[in-house]
Every structure is written in structure tokens, then in C-alpha cells.
Coordinates of C-alpha atoms and ligand atoms in Angstrom, one line a residue:
M1 CA 8.8 -19.8 -14.2
D2 CA 10.1 -18.7 -10.8
R3 CA 8.9 -20.4 -7.6
R4 CA 10.4 -17.9 -5.1
P5 CA 7.9 -15.9 -3.0
I6 CA 7.0 -12.3 -3.4
G7 CA 7.9 -10.1 -0.4
V8 CA 5.4 -7.4 0.6
F9 CA 5.7 -4.8 3.3
D10 CA 4.0 -1.9 4.9
S11 CA 4.3 0.2 8.1
G12 CA 1.3 -1.8 9.5
L13 CA -1.7 -3.6 8.3
G14 CA -2.7 -1.3 5.4
G15 CA -0.5 -3.3 3.0
L16 CA -2.8 -6.2 3.4
T17 CA -5.2 -4.4 1.0
A18 CA -2.5 -5.0 -1.6
V19 CA -2.0 -8.6 -0.5
R20 CA -5.7 -9.2 -0.9
E21 CA -5.5 -8.2 -4.5
L22 CA -2.2 -10.0 -5.1
A23 CA -3.7 -13.2 -3.7
R24 CA -6.9 -12.8 -5.8
I25 CA -5.1 -12.3 -9.1
M26 CA -2.1 -14.5 -8.5
P27 CA -3.4 -17.2 -6.1
E28 CA -0.6 -19.6 -6.9
E29 CA 2.2 -17.2 -5.7
D30 CA 3.8 -17.6 -2.2
L31 CA 3.5 -14.3 -0.3
I32 CA 5.6 -13.2 2.6
Y33 CA 4.1 -10.1 4.4
F34 CA 5.9 -7.9 6.9
G35 CA 3.9 -5.2 8.8
D36 CA 6.1 -2.9 10.9
T37 CA 3.4 -2.7 13.6
S38 CA 5.7 -1.6 16.4
R39 CA 6.6 1.6 14.4
V40 CA 3.4 2.4 12.6
P41 CA 2.5 5.1 11.6
Y42 CA 5.4 6.0 9.3
G43 CA 3.6 9.0 7.7
G44 CA 4.8 11.7 10.0
R45 CA 8.5 10.7 10.0
S46 CA 11.5 12.3 8.3
R47 CA 13.0 11.1 5.1
D48 CA 16.1 9.8 6.8
T49 CA 14.1 7.7 9.3
L50 CA 11.8 6.4 6.5
V51 CA 14.8 5.3 4.4
K52 CA 16.3 3.5 7.4
Y53 CA 13.0 1.7 8.1
A54 CA 12.6 0.8 4.4
R55 CA 16.1 -0.7 4.3
Q56 CA 15.4 -2.8 7.4
D57 CA 12.0 -3.9 6.0
A58 CA 13.5 -4.9 2.7
A59 CA 16.5 -6.6 4.4
F60 CA 14.2 -8.7 6.5
L61 CA 12.2 -9.8 3.4
R62 CA 15.4 -10.6 1.6
T63 CA 16.1 -13.4 4.1
F64 CA 13.3 -15.3 2.3
N65 CA 15.1 -15.1 -1.1
P66 CA 12.1 -13.3 -2.7
K67 CA 11.9 -12.8 -6.5
A68 CA 10.5 -9.3 -6.0
I69 CA 9.6 -6.8 -3.3
V70 CA 6.4 -4.9 -3.2
I71 CA 6.3 -1.7 -1.2
A72 CA 2.6 -1.8 -0.2
C73 CA 2.9 1.6 1.5
G74 CA 2.4 5.0 0.0
T75 CA 4.7 6.6 2.4
V76 CA 7.7 4.4 1.6
S77 CA 6.9 4.3 -2.1
T78 CA 7.0 8.1 -2.3
T79 CA 10.1 8.4 -0.2
A80 CA 12.5 5.5 -0.6
L81 CA 11.6 3.6 -3.8
D82 CA 14.6 4.8 -5.6
V83 CA 16.9 3.8 -2.7
L84 CA 15.5 0.3 -2.5
Q85 CA 15.6 -0.1 -6.3
A86 CA 19.3 1.0 -6.4
E87 CA 20.3 -1.3 -3.5
N88 CA 18.5 -4.5 -4.5
D89 CA 19.2 -6.7 -7.5
I90 CA 15.6 -8.0 -7.7
P91 CA 12.5 -5.9 -8.9
V92 CA 11.2 -3.5 -6.3
F93 CA 7.7 -2.2 -7.0
G94 CA 6.0 0.8 -5.4
V95 CA 2.4 2.1 -5.6
V96 CA 2.9 5.5 -7.2
E97 CA 3.4 4.7 -10.8
P98 CA 0.5 2.2 -11.1
A99 CA -1.8 4.6 -9.3
A100 CA -0.8 7.5 -11.5
R101 CA -1.4 5.4 -14.6
A102 CA -4.8 4.4 -13.5
S103 CA -5.8 7.9 -12.6
A104 CA -4.5 9.4 -15.8
H105 CA -6.6 6.8 -17.6
V106 CA -9.8 7.4 -15.5
T107 CA -10.0 11.2 -15.3
R108 CA -12.3 13.0 -17.7
N109 CA -11.9 16.5 -16.5
G110 CA -8.2 16.4 -15.7
K111 CA -8.8 17.2 -12.1
V112 CA -7.4 14.6 -9.7
G113 CA -7.6 14.6 -5.9
L114 CA -4.9 13.0 -3.8
I115 CA -4.9 12.0 -0.2
G116 CA -2.1 10.5 1.7
T117 CA 0.2 10.7 4.7
K118 CA 2.2 13.9 5.4
A119 CA 5.4 12.3 4.0
S120 CA 3.6 11.1 0.8
I121 CA 2.1 14.5 0.1
R122 CA 5.3 16.3 1.0
S123 CA 7.2 14.2 -1.6
G124 CA 5.3 15.4 -4.6
A125 CA 5.8 12.0 -6.1
Y126 CA 2.3 11.4 -7.4
E127 CA 2.2 14.9 -9.0
R128 CA 5.5 14.2 -10.8
A129 CA 4.3 10.8 -12.1
L130 CA 0.9 12.2 -13.2
D131 CA 2.4 15.2 -14.9
V132 CA 4.4 12.9 -17.2
L133 CA 1.4 10.7 -18.0
H134 CA -1.2 13.5 -18.3
P135 CA 0.5 16.8 -18.9
G136 CA -1.4 19.7 -17.4
V137 CA -3.3 17.6 -15.0
D138 CA -4.6 19.6 -12.0
V139 CA -3.8 17.8 -8.7
T140 CA -5.4 18.8 -5.4
A141 CA -3.5 17.1 -2.6
K142 CA -4.3 16.9 1.0
A143 CA -2.3 15.2 3.8
C144 CA -4.6 13.3 6.2
P145 CA -2.4 12.3 9.2
L146 CA -5.2 11.0 11.4
L147 CA -6.7 8.4 8.9
V148 CA -4.0 5.7 9.5
S149 CA -4.6 5.7 13.2
L150 CA -8.4 5.6 12.8
V151 CA -8.0 2.6 10.5
E152 CA -5.5 0.7 12.7
N153 CA -7.9 1.2 15.6
G154 CA -10.8 -0.2 13.7
R155 CA -12.6 3.1 13.2
F156 CA -13.6 3.0 9.6
R157 CA -17.2 1.8 9.4
P158 CA -20.0 4.0 8.0
G159 CA -21.9 5.5 10.9
D160 CA -18.7 6.0 12.9
I161 CA -19.2 9.7 13.7
V162 CA -15.5 10.3 14.4
A163 CA -14.3 8.8 11.1
E164 CA -17.0 10.5 9.2
T165 CA -16.2 13.9 10.7
V166 CA -12.5 13.6 10.1
V167 CA -13.0 12.5 6.5
A168 CA -15.3 15.3 5.8
E169 CA -12.9 17.9 7.2
Y170 CA -9.9 16.5 5.3
L171 CA -11.8 16.2 2.0
A172 CA -13.6 19.5 1.9
S173 CA -10.9 21.3 -0.1
V174 CA -10.6 18.3 -2.5
K175 CA -14.3 18.1 -3.1
A176 CA -14.5 21.9 -3.7
A177 CA -11.8 21.5 -6.4
E178 CA -14.4 19.4 -8.4
V179 CA -12.1 16.5 -8.9
D180 CA -13.6 13.5 -10.8
T181 CA -10.9 11.1 -9.6
L182 CA -9.5 10.6 -6.1
I183 CA -6.3 8.7 -5.4
L184 CA -6.4 6.9 -2.0
G185 CA -2.7 7.4 -1.8
C186 CA -2.2 5.2 1.3
T187 CA -2.8 1.5 1.5
H188 CA -4.8 2.0 4.7
Y189 CA -7.5 4.1 3.1
P190 CA -9.5 1.5 1.2
L191 CA -10.9 0.5 4.5
L192 CA -12.5 4.0 4.6
R193 CA -13.8 3.6 1.0
D194 CA -17.5 3.7 2.0
I195 CA -17.2 6.8 4.1
I196 CA -14.9 8.6 1.5
G197 CA -17.1 7.5 -1.4
A198 CA -20.3 8.7 0.3
Y199 CA -18.7 12.1 1.0
M200 CA -17.3 12.6 -2.5
G201 CA -20.4 11.4 -4.3
P202 CA -21.0 8.8 -7.0
D203 CA -19.3 10.8 -9.8
V204 CA -15.9 10.6 -8.3
T205 CA -13.8 7.5 -9.1
L206 CA -11.7 6.2 -6.2
V207 CA -8.3 4.8 -7.1
D208 CA -7.0 2.2 -4.7
V209 CA -3.2 2.3 -4.8
G210 CA -2.7 -1.2 -3.4
E211 CA -5.1 -2.8 -5.9
Q212 CA -3.4 -0.9 -8.8
C213 CA 0.0 -1.9 -7.6
A214 CA -0.9 -5.6 -7.4
R215 CA -2.1 -5.6 -11.0
W216 CA 1.1 -3.8 -12.1
V217 CA 3.2 -6.4 -10.3
K218 CA 1.4 -9.2 -12.1
Q219 CA 2.0 -7.6 -15.5
Q220 CA 5.7 -7.0 -14.7
L221 CA 6.3 -10.5 -13.4
E222 CA 4.7 -11.9 -16.5
L223 CA 6.8 -9.7 -18.8
D224 CA 10.0 -10.8 -16.9
G225 CA 9.0 -14.5 -17.0
L226 CA 9.0 -14.6 -13.2
R227 CA 5.5 -16.0 -12.5
N228 CA 5.0 -19.2 -10.5
E229 CA 2.9 -21.3 -12.9
R230 CA 2.3 -24.3 -10.7
A231 CA -1.2 -25.5 -10.0
G232 CA -2.6 -25.0 -6.5
A233 CA -2.7 -22.3 -3.9
G234 CA 0.4 -20.4 -2.7
R235 CA 1.4 -20.2 0.9
R236 CA 1.1 -17.0 3.0
H237 CA 3.4 -16.1 5.9
Y238 CA 2.8 -13.0 8.0
Y239 CA 5.4 -11.2 10.1
V240 CA 4.9 -8.2 12.4
S241 CA 7.2 -6.3 14.7
D242 CA 4.7 -6.0 17.6
S243 CA 2.6 -8.5 19.4
T244 CA 0.6 -11.0 17.1
E245 CA -2.3 -10.9 19.6
D246 CA -4.7 -8.7 17.7
F247 CA -3.3 -9.4 14.3
S248 CA -5.6 -12.0 13.1
A249 CA -8.9 -10.2 13.9
L250 CA -7.8 -6.9 12.3
A251 CA -5.9 -8.5 9.5
S252 CA -8.9 -10.5 8.3
I253 CA -10.8 -7.2 7.9
F254 CA -8.1 -5.9 5.6
L255 CA -7.8 -9.1 3.7
G256 CA -11.6 -9.6 3.4
E257 CA -11.1 -13.2 4.6
D258 CA -9.8 -15.2 7.5
V259 CA -6.0 -15.1 7.9
A260 CA -4.7 -18.3 6.5
G261 CA -1.1 -18.9 7.3
E262 CA 1.4 -18.3 10.1
V263 CA 1.8 -15.1 12.0
E264 CA 5.1 -14.4 13.8
Q265 CA 6.6 -11.5 15.7
I266 CA 10.2 -10.5 14.7
D267 CA 12.7 -7.9 15.9
I268 CA 13.0 -5.6 12.9
T269 CA 15.8 -3.5 14.5
A270 CA 18.1 -6.6 14.1
Y271 CA 18.1 -6.1 10.3
Ligands
DGL1 N1 -0.1 2.3 4.6 C1 0.9 3.3 4.8 C2 0.9 4.2 3.5 O1 0.4 3.8 2.5 C3 0.6 4.0 6.0 C4 1.5 5.0 6.4 C5 1.8 5.2 7.8 O2 2.2 4.3 8.5 O3 1.6 6.4 8.2 O4 1.3 5.3 3.5

């Protein structure tokens, strides 16, 4: 039994898709979320910059004495998970391993598609994890640098001609490879699930990395005896590095419910 909160971070609001699942399957846990909204998107940045940002994000969350840190960001998970794990004496979870496990389990034809930010695709992290779990798996990867901006600007609904056109162009090569599983390798992408699903067709299973990560975190906390077993709902605190003005409206879309809990702006460069 451990009553400390779970710290979760992302470059922006995408990580809230993981918070949504964490809150659904572990409602009694306290969650502290940090979205680095002043520096989003992370996906086109160099490894050095991403490691620096990841360290600051984790250092900020550590001020709340969390029992674990969840990197609810494909870009940081593929680039700086090993650094954060080595530098922190609490469990640090990323999205790659749980997403690779789910995909290896789901694929029937051994052909898996992967979409993510430039940094995530460049890292080769998903391919490495999948190759161990499903030797010989055929991965067709595609960097989709415009998708995070579309989502952060609220352009993800079916019928949005810009979003549909961009998705179709990015996914053409993945579809042509006849994958039966598609990893949405960035926590922003579940918002585009309807558009992506419609383009790929009903026979392709979409793997949501934030959702898979949340389930993995629950399992690991249970194994380590770190769950909060009290009755009643946990508290949620949200922190962002840019103005909180538009946060609630957009965040409630990612969360699938109204934002319950405090929202505060912090200066992440101070960490
Ligand atoms: N949600 C982040 C990810 O999973 C977005 C990356 C970005 O900021 O470019 O990769």
C-alpha cells in the first residue's frame, strides 16, 4: 500500500489520453500531470534537447514525491526512458514496451504499422522491442510530424478535410504494406482514431500506446505492492508550462470528461 501520487508527463495534452485510462482503471490513485505546453511539440527536436526536457519534466514531478513516473509521451519514451530510469530511484514507465507487447499479441499476419513523431520513428525503439517479442515481425514505420499540431489545435474530427487529407497521405504507405495492426505511437493520436480507423479499414487493429501503458503501470504497481488501496476517488492536479487559459476546454476532450482538479502554470526552465 502506497499513498503517494503517480506523476505523469507529456510534451502537451496528448498524455491526457493515458491519464484518462489511468483514472479509469485506478480511480483511487492521486495523479499529478505535467504538460509542457510552452515547448510542444517535442517530436522534431534533437536527442540532447529531449533528454534535457525529460530531465526537467521528471524533476518537476519529483517535487511531489511520486511513487512512480509515467512518460505519457512516445517521443520521450523512445529517446530518454533509459536516462530517466538510470537517474531516478522510483519506477519510470514508458509507452514502448506495453505497446509492443499488445501489438505482438494482436497481429495475425506479422505485419505491424507504426506511426509517431520524427524522433520516435528515428529511434527505432518500437522495432527493437517488437523484434524481441515477435521475431521476424515486419514493421512499416512512418513519421507523421503534422499530426501533433493538428490535434493540439483541435483539428481531429471526422469531416475535417485538412486532418483527413494529412492522415491519408501519411498512411498510404502503411496501408499498402497490408498491416493488420497499427501502433498509434504518440499519445496525441488517439484523438484521430476515427479518421485513422476509417482510412485503414475495419480489419486493422489500432493500438493506443497511452491506454496500453496505463494497464502496464497498474500491473507493475500491483506486483511491487505500490497500489493505493483506499476507498474513494483520487485527486488530480494538472500543471502546464504555458497559459492555463485554453487548457480546460481542450483537456476535457482528451480526458473524455470535464477537467476535475486544479490547473496551474509553472516555469519548467527552473527545474
Ligand atoms: N504526445 C507526444 C508523443 O507521444 C507528442 C510529441 C510531440 O510533442 O511532438 O510523442
